[in-house]
Coordinates of C-alpha atoms in Angstrom, one line a residue:
M72 CA -160.2 -45.2 78.1
E73 CA -162.5 -48.1 78.8
Q74 CA -161.0 -51.3 80.1
I75 CA -161.9 -54.4 78.1
G76 CA -162.3 -57.5 80.2
R77 CA -160.7 -60.8 79.3
W78 CA -161.1 -64.4 80.6
V79 CA -158.4 -65.5 82.9
Y80 CA -158.2 -69.3 83.2
Q81 CA -157.2 -70.4 86.6
Q82 CA -154.3 -72.8 86.4
E83 CA -154.6 -76.1 88.2
K84 CA -153.1 -75.7 91.6
A85 CA -150.2 -78.0 92.3
P86 CA -150.9 -80.6 95.0
H87 CA -149.1 -80.1 98.3
A88 CA -147.5 -82.7 100.6
F89 CA -145.5 -83.4 103.7
S90 CA -142.5 -85.5 103.1
L91 CA -139.8 -87.1 105.3
C92 CA -136.3 -88.0 104.4
R93 CA -133.4 -89.6 106.3
V94 CA -130.3 -87.4 105.9
L95 CA -127.3 -89.7 104.9
D96 CA -123.8 -88.6 105.7
A97 CA -125.1 -85.4 107.5
G98 CA -122.6 -82.5 107.5
T99 CA -120.3 -83.9 104.9
F100 CA -119.8 -83.2 101.2
E101 CA -121.5 -86.5 100.4
Q102 CA -124.7 -85.5 102.3
S103 CA -127.8 -87.0 100.5
Y104 CA -131.5 -87.5 101.3
D105 CA -133.3 -90.9 101.3
L106 CA -137.0 -90.3 100.8
L107 CA -139.0 -92.3 103.3
G108 CA -142.5 -91.1 102.5
V109 CA -144.8 -88.6 101.0
V110 CA -148.3 -87.7 102.3
Q111 CA -150.5 -85.4 100.2
V112 CA -152.2 -82.7 102.2
T113 CA -155.2 -80.4 101.4
V114 CA -154.6 -76.7 101.6
D115 CA -157.4 -74.7 103.4
R116 CA -157.6 -71.6 101.2
R117 CA -159.0 -69.5 104.1
Y118 CA -156.0 -70.5 106.5
P119 CA -153.1 -71.6 104.3
E120 CA -150.6 -70.8 107.1
K121 CA -151.9 -73.8 109.2
L122 CA -150.1 -76.3 107.0
P123 CA -146.5 -75.2 107.7
A124 CA -147.3 -75.1 111.4
N125 CA -148.4 -78.7 111.3
L126 CA -145.1 -79.9 109.6
R127 CA -143.0 -80.5 112.7
P128 CA -145.8 -82.3 114.7
W129 CA -146.5 -84.5 111.7
A130 CA -142.8 -85.4 111.4
L131 CA -142.4 -86.1 115.1
A132 CA -145.5 -88.3 115.1
T133 CA -144.2 -90.2 112.0
L134 CA -140.8 -90.7 113.6
T135 CA -142.4 -91.8 116.9
T136 CA -144.6 -94.4 115.2
G137 CA -142.3 -95.4 112.4
G138 CA -139.4 -97.0 114.4
Y139 CA -136.8 -95.2 112.3
G140 CA -134.0 -95.2 114.8
F141 CA -131.2 -92.8 115.5
G142 CA -130.3 -90.2 112.8
R143 CA -130.9 -86.8 111.2
F144 CA -134.2 -86.4 109.4
Y145 CA -135.5 -83.7 106.9
A146 CA -139.2 -82.9 106.9
S147 CA -140.6 -80.7 104.1
Y148 CA -143.9 -79.0 103.2
S149 CA -143.8 -78.7 99.4
T150 CA -145.6 -78.9 96.1
L151 CA -145.6 -82.2 94.2
D152 CA -144.4 -82.6 90.7
E153 CA -146.3 -84.6 88.0
E154 CA -144.8 -87.9 89.3
G155 CA -146.0 -87.2 92.9
E156 CA -142.4 -86.4 94.1
P157 CA -141.6 -83.3 96.3
D158 CA -140.9 -80.3 94.1
R159 CA -140.7 -76.8 95.5
S160 CA -140.2 -76.6 99.3
L161 CA -142.4 -74.1 101.2
A162 CA -141.3 -75.0 104.7
E163 CA -138.7 -77.4 106.2
E164 CA -137.3 -78.8 109.4
Y165 CA -134.3 -80.7 110.3
I166 CA -134.7 -83.1 113.2
D167 CA -132.1 -84.9 115.1
W168 CA -133.7 -88.0 116.4
S169 CA -132.5 -90.4 119.2
G170 CA -134.9 -93.3 118.1
T171 CA -137.4 -92.3 120.7
A172 CA -137.2 -88.4 121.0
V173 CA -135.7 -85.3 119.6
L174 CA -132.1 -84.7 120.6
A175 CA -131.5 -81.3 122.1
P176 CA -128.2 -79.5 121.8
A177 CA -126.1 -79.7 125.0
A178 CA -126.5 -76.8 127.4
E179 CA -123.4 -74.6 127.8
A180 CA -121.9 -74.7 131.3

């Protein structure tokens, strides 16, 4: 049986972005996220794995230069919806921030 070809229209790819949120009331039932900013990024189709690897360095650079102070932050690499808001998360990081550096868990004695 002969295969009959058909046109397949490529759907428009959803835009991708890095976003940063402050985690409010971390670790409680009232935990919520305050979106601080979204930066659209371009996906390199030959090396798509590079973007998730750049999420943490981007978030730390943003925290370092942004003066955000002490707290827990959530960085996400995601698609964007029609309104330019983060939609489907592809990679994420939680960062505990002292105001000047990442807080590390205490070493066990």
